[in-house]
Amino acid sequence: RHVILFFKGFQAGMAIYEEKEPNILFAAMLVVFVFVLAFPLWHIGDRDLFWNEGEYAAMATEMDSIPPLTMAHGELMPYEYPLYPLLVSYVVKAGLSMKFALRFIPILSLAVLSVLVFITCRRAAGNQAAAAGCAVMLSTMLVAEKCIEGYPHMLTVLLIFSGWLLWFNLGQWTGNWNAAWSAAGFFAGLAFYNGGWAALIFFSLPLVFQKRPLSIWSKLNKPGFYIGCAFIVFFIFLWGFPRWNSGVDTPFKMITISGNVDFLEYIGQIFMFPVDVAIRFMPWTLFLWAPFCPAIIPLDKNPLFAKFLRTAAVVTFVLLWVNPFMKGRDILFLAPVLATLCGL
């Protein structure tokens, strides 16, 4: 009898228990504290340049033309794009060291991405989601390894994710598809100007494969869509015209694919890519299945937004999987989408 009464009381206590929302100010301060400890700005200029950082340093030093050309040691760097070295050159002109400037841009991009994930998750699902999503964004092995390197990838990820969020927010939540397409085109153009044709593909295809009610095909015949296309064309010519005008390159020659593909290495990549992703997203790998679990999907607080992000994540994953020129840092394209989904 006493045992039965105990379990009834336990069940009643469980029924009325609700987990409290964390204080938003405390959560934000904790995230900032963790970010400052993980990526201390006062140390990022101590380490010597490595890998291709020296090439970006040379490009930033030689950014003296308008529009800028990606020149290093007097030679054109054909597979590089101007935005990242241009920003680095501005940081150096402000009086900071080259090594600091090269790594400051990726870390600043990560900080802005974390803020975007925090705000987006909070608007969609509350303070808990904001804290969780931001924690995932900041603490994967992938981000910890790649964010401190002086490469343009983190900035490209920021531009692509920002464009996606603006497209969804302005279009689906406010109904202003003209503004949505214009903003998406502007950020797609910036992404191209920083990451090239690959960035344009990674920006566009996740939107192409969206399903109803987010399918783009019924939303193309709007003035904003043509304005967005005009932004993209503008940035393409801003990149291509100085190459042609200086006589160092044939216009748009770089649309062609570069590099050689080893077939056996490519087959190995096909088999090992899911494992590589799982390792690089530790310690949160076990949580990544939840947003795609059929049993959990009906519990989404914002099902349409979660559907949009799931589609973007799946398309990006497949693009990376089948890309024979994929590098480890390219997996960063998945980071903000998966972080936001985990938070939701």
Short mmCIF file of C-alpha atoms in Angstrom, two decimals:
data_model
loop_
_atom_site.label_atom_id
_atom_site.label_comp_id
_atom_site.label_asym_id
_atom_site.label_seq_id
_atom_site.Cartn_x
_atom_site.Cartn_y
_atom_site.Cartn_z
CA ARG A 1 0.00 0.00 0.00
CA HIS A 2 2.75 2.45 0.92
CA VAL A 3 4.64 1.52 -2.22
CA ILE A 4 1.57 2.23 -4.37
CA LEU A 5 1.06 5.62 -2.69
CA PHE A 6 4.74 6.43 -3.25
CA PHE A 7 4.56 5.74 -6.98
CA LYS A 8 1.33 7.69 -7.33
CA GLY A 9 2.99 10.66 -5.66
CA PHE A 10 6.04 10.25 -7.89
CA GLN A 11 3.86 10.20 -11.01
CA ALA A 12 2.01 13.32 -9.87
CA GLY A 13 5.30 15.10 -9.27
CA MET A 14 6.52 14.13 -12.72
CA ALA A 15 3.30 15.36 -14.29
CA ILE A 16 3.67 18.87 -12.93
CA TYR A 17 7.42 19.16 -13.59
CA GLU A 18 8.40 21.57 -16.31
CA GLU A 19 11.95 22.50 -17.19
CA LYS A 20 12.47 26.21 -16.72
CA GLU A 21 13.66 28.42 -19.54
CA PRO A 22 17.24 29.62 -18.93
CA ASN A 23 17.73 33.32 -18.41
CA ILE A 24 18.52 34.81 -21.80
CA LEU A 25 21.12 37.23 -20.44
CA PHE A 26 22.92 34.48 -18.53
CA ALA A 27 22.87 32.20 -21.59
CA ALA A 28 24.27 34.95 -23.84
CA MET A 29 27.01 35.85 -21.34
CA LEU A 30 27.98 32.17 -20.98
CA VAL A 31 28.25 31.79 -24.77
CA VAL A 32 30.41 34.94 -25.03
CA PHE A 33 32.64 33.68 -22.20
CA VAL A 34 33.13 30.31 -23.90
CA PHE A 35 33.86 32.00 -27.25
CA VAL A 36 36.50 34.29 -25.75
CA LEU A 37 38.20 31.36 -24.02
CA ALA A 38 38.07 29.12 -27.09
CA PHE A 39 39.27 31.74 -29.59
CA PRO A 40 41.48 34.24 -27.71
CA LEU A 41 42.23 37.10 -30.06
CA TRP A 42 45.39 38.01 -28.18
CA HIS A 43 47.03 34.72 -29.28
CA ILE A 44 45.90 34.26 -32.88
CA GLY A 45 48.86 36.18 -34.28
CA ASP A 46 51.50 34.19 -32.37
CA ARG A 47 51.65 31.13 -34.62
CA ASP A 48 53.60 31.19 -37.88
CA LEU A 49 51.81 31.11 -41.22
CA PHE A 50 51.05 27.63 -42.51
CA TRP A 51 49.71 25.89 -45.61
CA ASN A 52 48.32 28.47 -48.03
CA GLU A 53 48.08 31.33 -45.52
CA GLY A 54 51.24 32.78 -47.05
CA GLU A 55 49.51 33.05 -50.43
CA TYR A 56 46.59 34.97 -48.90
CA ALA A 57 49.08 37.21 -47.10
CA ALA A 58 50.77 37.98 -50.43
CA MET A 59 47.40 38.66 -52.09
CA ALA A 60 46.38 41.02 -49.29
CA THR A 61 49.70 42.86 -49.59
CA GLU A 62 49.24 43.35 -53.34
CA MET A 63 45.60 44.54 -53.15
CA ASP A 64 46.35 47.87 -54.79
CA SER A 65 44.05 47.90 -57.83
CA ILE A 66 40.40 48.95 -58.14
CA PRO A 67 38.56 46.62 -58.71
CA PRO A 68 41.03 44.33 -56.92
CA LEU A 69 42.94 41.46 -58.52
CA THR A 70 44.11 38.35 -56.67
CA MET A 71 47.83 38.77 -57.36
CA ALA A 72 50.61 37.14 -55.34
CA HIS A 73 54.30 37.81 -56.03
CA GLY A 74 53.31 39.49 -59.27
CA GLU A 75 51.39 36.47 -60.58
CA LEU A 76 47.64 35.95 -60.87
CA MET A 77 46.17 33.45 -58.41
CA PRO A 78 43.58 31.99 -60.79
CA TYR A 79 41.46 30.00 -58.35
CA GLU A 80 41.17 32.67 -55.65
CA TYR A 81 38.60 35.43 -55.21
CA PRO A 82 39.07 39.00 -53.91
CA LEU A 83 36.76 39.59 -50.95
CA TYR A 84 38.71 37.80 -48.21
CA PRO A 85 42.19 39.17 -49.06
CA LEU A 86 40.63 42.60 -49.55
CA LEU A 87 39.18 42.55 -46.03
CA VAL A 88 42.50 41.28 -44.67
CA SER A 89 44.28 44.21 -46.34
CA TYR A 90 41.92 46.66 -44.61
CA VAL A 91 42.65 45.09 -41.21
CA VAL A 92 46.40 45.35 -41.88
CA LYS A 93 46.03 49.00 -42.92
CA ALA A 94 44.33 49.59 -39.56
CA GLY A 95 47.68 48.80 -37.93
CA LEU A 96 47.35 45.11 -37.05
CA SER A 97 49.73 42.34 -38.07
CA MET A 98 49.19 40.21 -41.17
CA LYS A 99 49.00 36.97 -39.16
CA PHE A 100 46.36 38.50 -36.90
CA ALA A 101 44.35 39.87 -39.83
CA LEU A 102 44.32 36.54 -41.70
CA ARG A 103 42.80 34.73 -38.72
CA PHE A 104 40.66 37.56 -37.40
CA ILE A 105 38.28 37.47 -40.39
CA PRO A 106 37.35 33.76 -39.91
CA ILE A 107 36.95 34.19 -36.15
CA LEU A 108 34.80 37.30 -36.64
CA SER A 109 32.72 35.36 -39.18
CA LEU A 110 32.24 32.56 -36.63
CA ALA A 111 31.15 35.10 -34.01
CA VAL A 112 28.54 36.58 -36.35
CA LEU A 113 27.38 33.06 -37.33
CA SER A 114 26.98 32.17 -33.66
CA VAL A 115 24.88 35.28 -33.08
CA LEU A 116 22.72 34.41 -36.10
CA VAL A 117 22.20 30.86 -34.84
CA PHE A 118 21.40 32.16 -31.34
CA ILE A 119 18.83 34.71 -32.55
CA THR A 120 17.28 32.33 -35.08
CA CYS A 121 16.86 29.48 -32.59
CA ARG A 122 15.46 31.84 -29.95
CA ARG A 123 12.85 33.25 -32.34
CA ALA A 124 11.88 29.78 -33.53
CA ALA A 125 11.93 27.73 -30.31
CA GLY A 126 12.95 29.77 -27.25
CA ASN A 127 15.96 30.36 -25.01
CA GLN A 128 16.89 26.69 -24.59
CA ALA A 129 17.11 26.23 -28.34
CA ALA A 130 19.23 29.38 -28.65
CA ALA A 131 21.74 28.23 -26.06
CA ALA A 132 21.91 24.70 -27.48
CA GLY A 133 22.28 25.79 -31.11
CA CYS A 134 24.98 28.30 -30.29
CA ALA A 135 26.85 25.71 -28.22
CA VAL A 136 26.86 23.29 -31.16
CA MET A 137 28.02 26.02 -33.53
CA LEU A 138 31.00 26.92 -31.35
CA SER A 139 32.25 23.61 -30.04
CA THR A 140 32.55 20.99 -32.79
CA MET A 141 35.95 19.60 -33.64
CA LEU A 142 35.52 20.92 -37.17
CA VAL A 143 35.03 24.54 -36.12
CA ALA A 144 37.72 24.38 -33.44
CA GLU A 145 40.23 23.14 -36.01
CA LYS A 146 39.34 25.23 -39.08
CA CYS A 147 38.22 28.55 -37.62
CA ILE A 148 41.70 29.53 -36.48
CA GLU A 149 43.14 29.09 -39.97
CA GLY A 150 43.49 32.07 -42.29
CA TYR A 151 41.22 30.91 -45.10
CA PRO A 152 38.07 32.42 -46.66
CA HIS A 153 35.76 29.46 -46.02
CA MET A 154 34.20 30.69 -42.78
CA LEU A 155 33.30 34.01 -44.40
CA THR A 156 31.71 32.15 -47.32
CA VAL A 157 29.67 30.04 -44.88
CA LEU A 158 28.48 33.23 -43.15
CA LEU A 159 27.39 34.83 -46.43
CA ILE A 160 25.53 31.72 -47.62
CA PHE A 161 23.74 31.12 -44.31
CA SER A 162 22.81 34.81 -44.00
CA GLY A 163 21.35 34.77 -47.50
CA TRP A 164 19.30 31.66 -46.76
CA LEU A 165 17.90 33.14 -43.54
CA LEU A 166 16.97 36.41 -45.22
CA TRP A 167 15.30 34.54 -48.09
CA PHE A 168 13.17 32.52 -45.67
CA ASN A 169 12.41 35.35 -43.22
CA LEU A 170 11.53 38.00 -45.79
CA GLY A 171 9.67 35.59 -48.05
CA GLN A 172 7.87 33.09 -45.86
CA TRP A 173 7.42 35.06 -42.63
CA THR A 174 6.71 38.52 -44.04
CA GLY A 175 5.47 37.57 -47.52
CA ASN A 176 7.76 40.06 -49.26
CA TRP A 177 9.27 37.82 -51.93
CA ASN A 178 10.68 40.76 -53.85
CA ALA A 179 12.84 41.72 -50.88
CA ALA A 180 13.63 38.04 -50.25
CA TRP A 181 15.00 37.49 -53.75
CA SER A 182 16.87 40.79 -53.76
CA ALA A 183 18.59 40.01 -50.45
CA ALA A 184 19.35 36.44 -51.52
CA GLY A 185 20.87 37.64 -54.78
CA PHE A 186 23.03 40.21 -53.00
CA PHE A 187 24.43 37.64 -50.55
CA ALA A 188 24.84 35.06 -53.32
CA GLY A 189 26.90 37.63 -55.21
CA LEU A 190 29.04 38.34 -52.16
CA ALA A 191 29.48 34.60 -51.60
CA PHE A 192 30.69 34.26 -55.19
CA TYR A 193 33.07 37.20 -54.75
CA ASN A 194 34.57 35.42 -51.77
CA GLY A 195 34.30 31.71 -52.61
CA GLY A 196 33.78 31.54 -56.35
CA TRP A 197 31.56 29.33 -58.46
CA ALA A 198 31.44 26.61 -55.81
CA ALA A 199 29.94 29.08 -53.32
CA LEU A 200 27.30 30.06 -55.87
CA ILE A 201 26.37 26.39 -56.34
CA PHE A 202 26.20 25.73 -52.60
CA PHE A 203 24.01 28.80 -52.19
CA SER A 204 21.60 28.06 -55.03
CA LEU A 205 20.94 24.31 -55.13
CA PRO A 206 19.51 24.02 -51.58
CA LEU A 207 16.92 26.62 -52.63
CA VAL A 208 16.19 24.83 -55.91
CA PHE A 209 15.33 21.59 -54.09
CA GLN A 210 12.95 23.14 -51.56
CA LYS A 211 9.51 21.53 -51.54
CA ARG A 212 6.08 23.10 -51.20
CA PRO A 213 5.18 25.56 -49.80
CA LEU A 214 8.79 26.76 -50.16
CA SER A 215 9.23 25.62 -53.75
CA ILE A 216 10.89 28.43 -55.70
CA TRP A 217 9.28 27.71 -59.07
CA SER A 218 6.08 29.59 -58.31
CA LYS A 219 8.03 32.55 -56.91
CA LEU A 220 10.42 33.31 -59.77
CA ASN A 221 8.25 35.68 -61.81
CA LYS A 222 8.78 38.63 -59.49
CA PRO A 223 10.81 41.83 -59.94
CA GLY A 224 12.89 40.97 -56.89
CA PHE A 225 14.12 37.77 -58.53
CA TYR A 226 15.54 39.71 -61.48
CA ILE A 227 17.08 42.26 -59.11
CA GLY A 228 18.77 39.39 -57.26
CA CYS A 229 20.09 37.97 -60.54
CA ALA A 230 21.41 41.44 -61.41
CA PHE A 231 23.35 41.51 -58.11
CA ILE A 232 24.95 38.15 -58.95
CA VAL A 233 25.88 39.27 -62.46
CA PHE A 234 27.35 42.48 -61.03
CA PHE A 235 29.68 40.59 -58.68
CA ILE A 236 30.68 38.16 -61.44
CA PHE A 237 31.72 41.05 -63.69
CA LEU A 238 33.35 42.83 -60.75
CA TRP A 239 35.56 39.75 -60.50
CA GLY A 240 35.97 39.07 -64.22
CA PHE A 241 36.42 42.53 -65.73
CA PRO A 242 39.72 43.49 -64.03
CA ARG A 243 41.21 40.16 -65.12
CA TRP A 244 40.33 40.86 -68.73
CA ASN A 245 41.23 44.55 -68.54
CA SER A 246 44.70 43.86 -67.12
CA GLY A 247 45.44 41.25 -69.74
CA VAL A 248 46.51 38.61 -67.18
CA ASP A 249 43.57 36.27 -67.74
CA THR A 250 40.94 35.32 -70.29
CA PRO A 251 37.47 36.39 -69.09
CA PHE A 252 35.60 33.63 -67.27
CA LYS A 253 38.18 31.00 -68.11
CA MET A 254 37.89 29.87 -64.51
CA ILE A 255 34.40 28.46 -65.08
CA THR A 256 36.25 25.33 -66.16
CA ILE A 257 37.08 22.75 -63.50
CA SER A 258 40.66 22.64 -62.30
CA GLY A 259 42.73 19.86 -60.91
CA ASN A 260 43.03 16.11 -61.49
CA VAL A 261 40.91 13.47 -59.82
CA ASP A 262 42.38 10.18 -58.63
CA PHE A 263 39.60 7.64 -59.15
CA LEU A 264 40.60 5.38 -56.26
CA GLU A 265 40.86 8.36 -53.89
CA TYR A 266 37.43 9.50 -55.04
CA ILE A 267 35.92 6.06 -54.33
CA GLY A 268 37.54 6.15 -50.91
CA GLN A 269 36.03 9.57 -50.31
CA ILE A 270 32.57 8.27 -51.26
CA PHE A 271 32.81 5.50 -48.67
CA MET A 272 34.51 7.49 -45.91
CA PHE A 273 32.76 10.85 -46.19
CA PRO A 274 29.89 10.04 -43.73
CA VAL A 275 32.46 8.80 -41.22
CA ASP A 276 34.54 11.94 -41.74
CA VAL A 277 31.50 14.13 -41.07
CA ALA A 278 30.61 12.14 -37.95
CA ILE A 279 34.13 12.55 -36.55
CA ARG A 280 34.40 16.24 -37.37
CA PHE A 281 31.10 17.09 -35.65
CA MET A 282 32.05 15.44 -32.38
CA PRO A 283 31.10 15.76 -29.55
CA TRP A 284 27.63 16.47 -30.97
CA THR A 285 27.54 13.69 -33.56
CA LEU A 286 24.99 11.59 -31.69
CA PHE A 287 22.60 14.54 -31.60
CA LEU A 288 22.67 15.12 -35.35
CA TRP A 289 20.24 12.30 -36.07
CA ALA A 290 17.45 13.89 -33.99
CA PRO A 291 16.34 16.61 -36.48
CA PHE A 292 15.98 13.90 -39.17
CA CYS A 293 14.28 11.26 -36.99
CA PRO A 294 10.70 10.59 -38.24
CA ALA A 295 9.52 10.09 -34.66
CA ILE A 296 10.84 13.49 -33.52
CA ILE A 297 9.96 15.60 -36.58
CA PRO A 298 6.26 15.96 -35.54
CA LEU A 299 7.45 17.62 -32.31
CA ASP A 300 9.05 20.57 -34.16
CA LYS A 301 7.91 23.88 -32.71
CA ASN A 302 8.45 25.53 -36.08
CA PRO A 303 7.91 22.73 -38.62
CA LEU A 304 8.16 24.80 -41.81
CA PHE A 305 11.48 26.39 -40.82
CA ALA A 306 12.85 23.03 -39.70
CA LYS A 307 11.79 21.54 -43.04
CA PHE A 308 13.62 24.34 -44.87
CA LEU A 309 16.80 23.70 -42.89
CA ARG A 310 16.59 19.91 -43.29
CA THR A 311 16.34 20.25 -47.06
CA ALA A 312 19.30 22.65 -47.10
CA ALA A 313 21.34 20.26 -44.93
CA VAL A 314 20.57 17.18 -47.05
CA VAL A 315 21.32 18.92 -50.37
CA THR A 316 24.56 20.39 -49.00
CA PHE A 317 25.59 17.01 -47.62
CA VAL A 318 25.01 15.32 -50.99
CA LEU A 319 26.88 18.08 -52.85
CA LEU A 320 29.88 17.62 -50.58
CA TRP A 321 29.65 13.82 -50.80
CA VAL A 322 29.77 13.64 -54.60
CA ASN A 323 32.24 16.52 -55.08
CA PRO A 324 35.58 15.00 -56.18
CA PHE A 325 37.42 18.20 -55.18
CA MET A 326 35.98 18.30 -51.66
CA LYS A 327 38.38 19.32 -48.88
CA GLY A 328 37.92 18.87 -45.15
CA ARG A 329 37.20 22.55 -44.51
CA ASP A 330 34.33 22.44 -47.04
CA ILE A 331 32.30 20.52 -44.44
CA LEU A 332 31.95 23.91 -42.71
CA PHE A 333 29.02 24.55 -45.08
CA LEU A 334 27.01 22.12 -42.93
CA ALA A 335 27.93 23.64 -39.58
CA PRO A 336 25.38 26.48 -39.10
CA VAL A 337 22.48 24.49 -40.58
CA LEU A 338 23.09 21.45 -38.36
CA ALA A 339 23.71 23.66 -35.31
CA THR A 340 20.39 25.44 -35.83
CA LEU A 341 18.55 22.13 -36.36
CA CYS A 342 20.08 20.67 -33.19
CA GLY A 343 18.97 23.76 -31.28
CA LEU A 344 15.43 23.50 -32.60
#
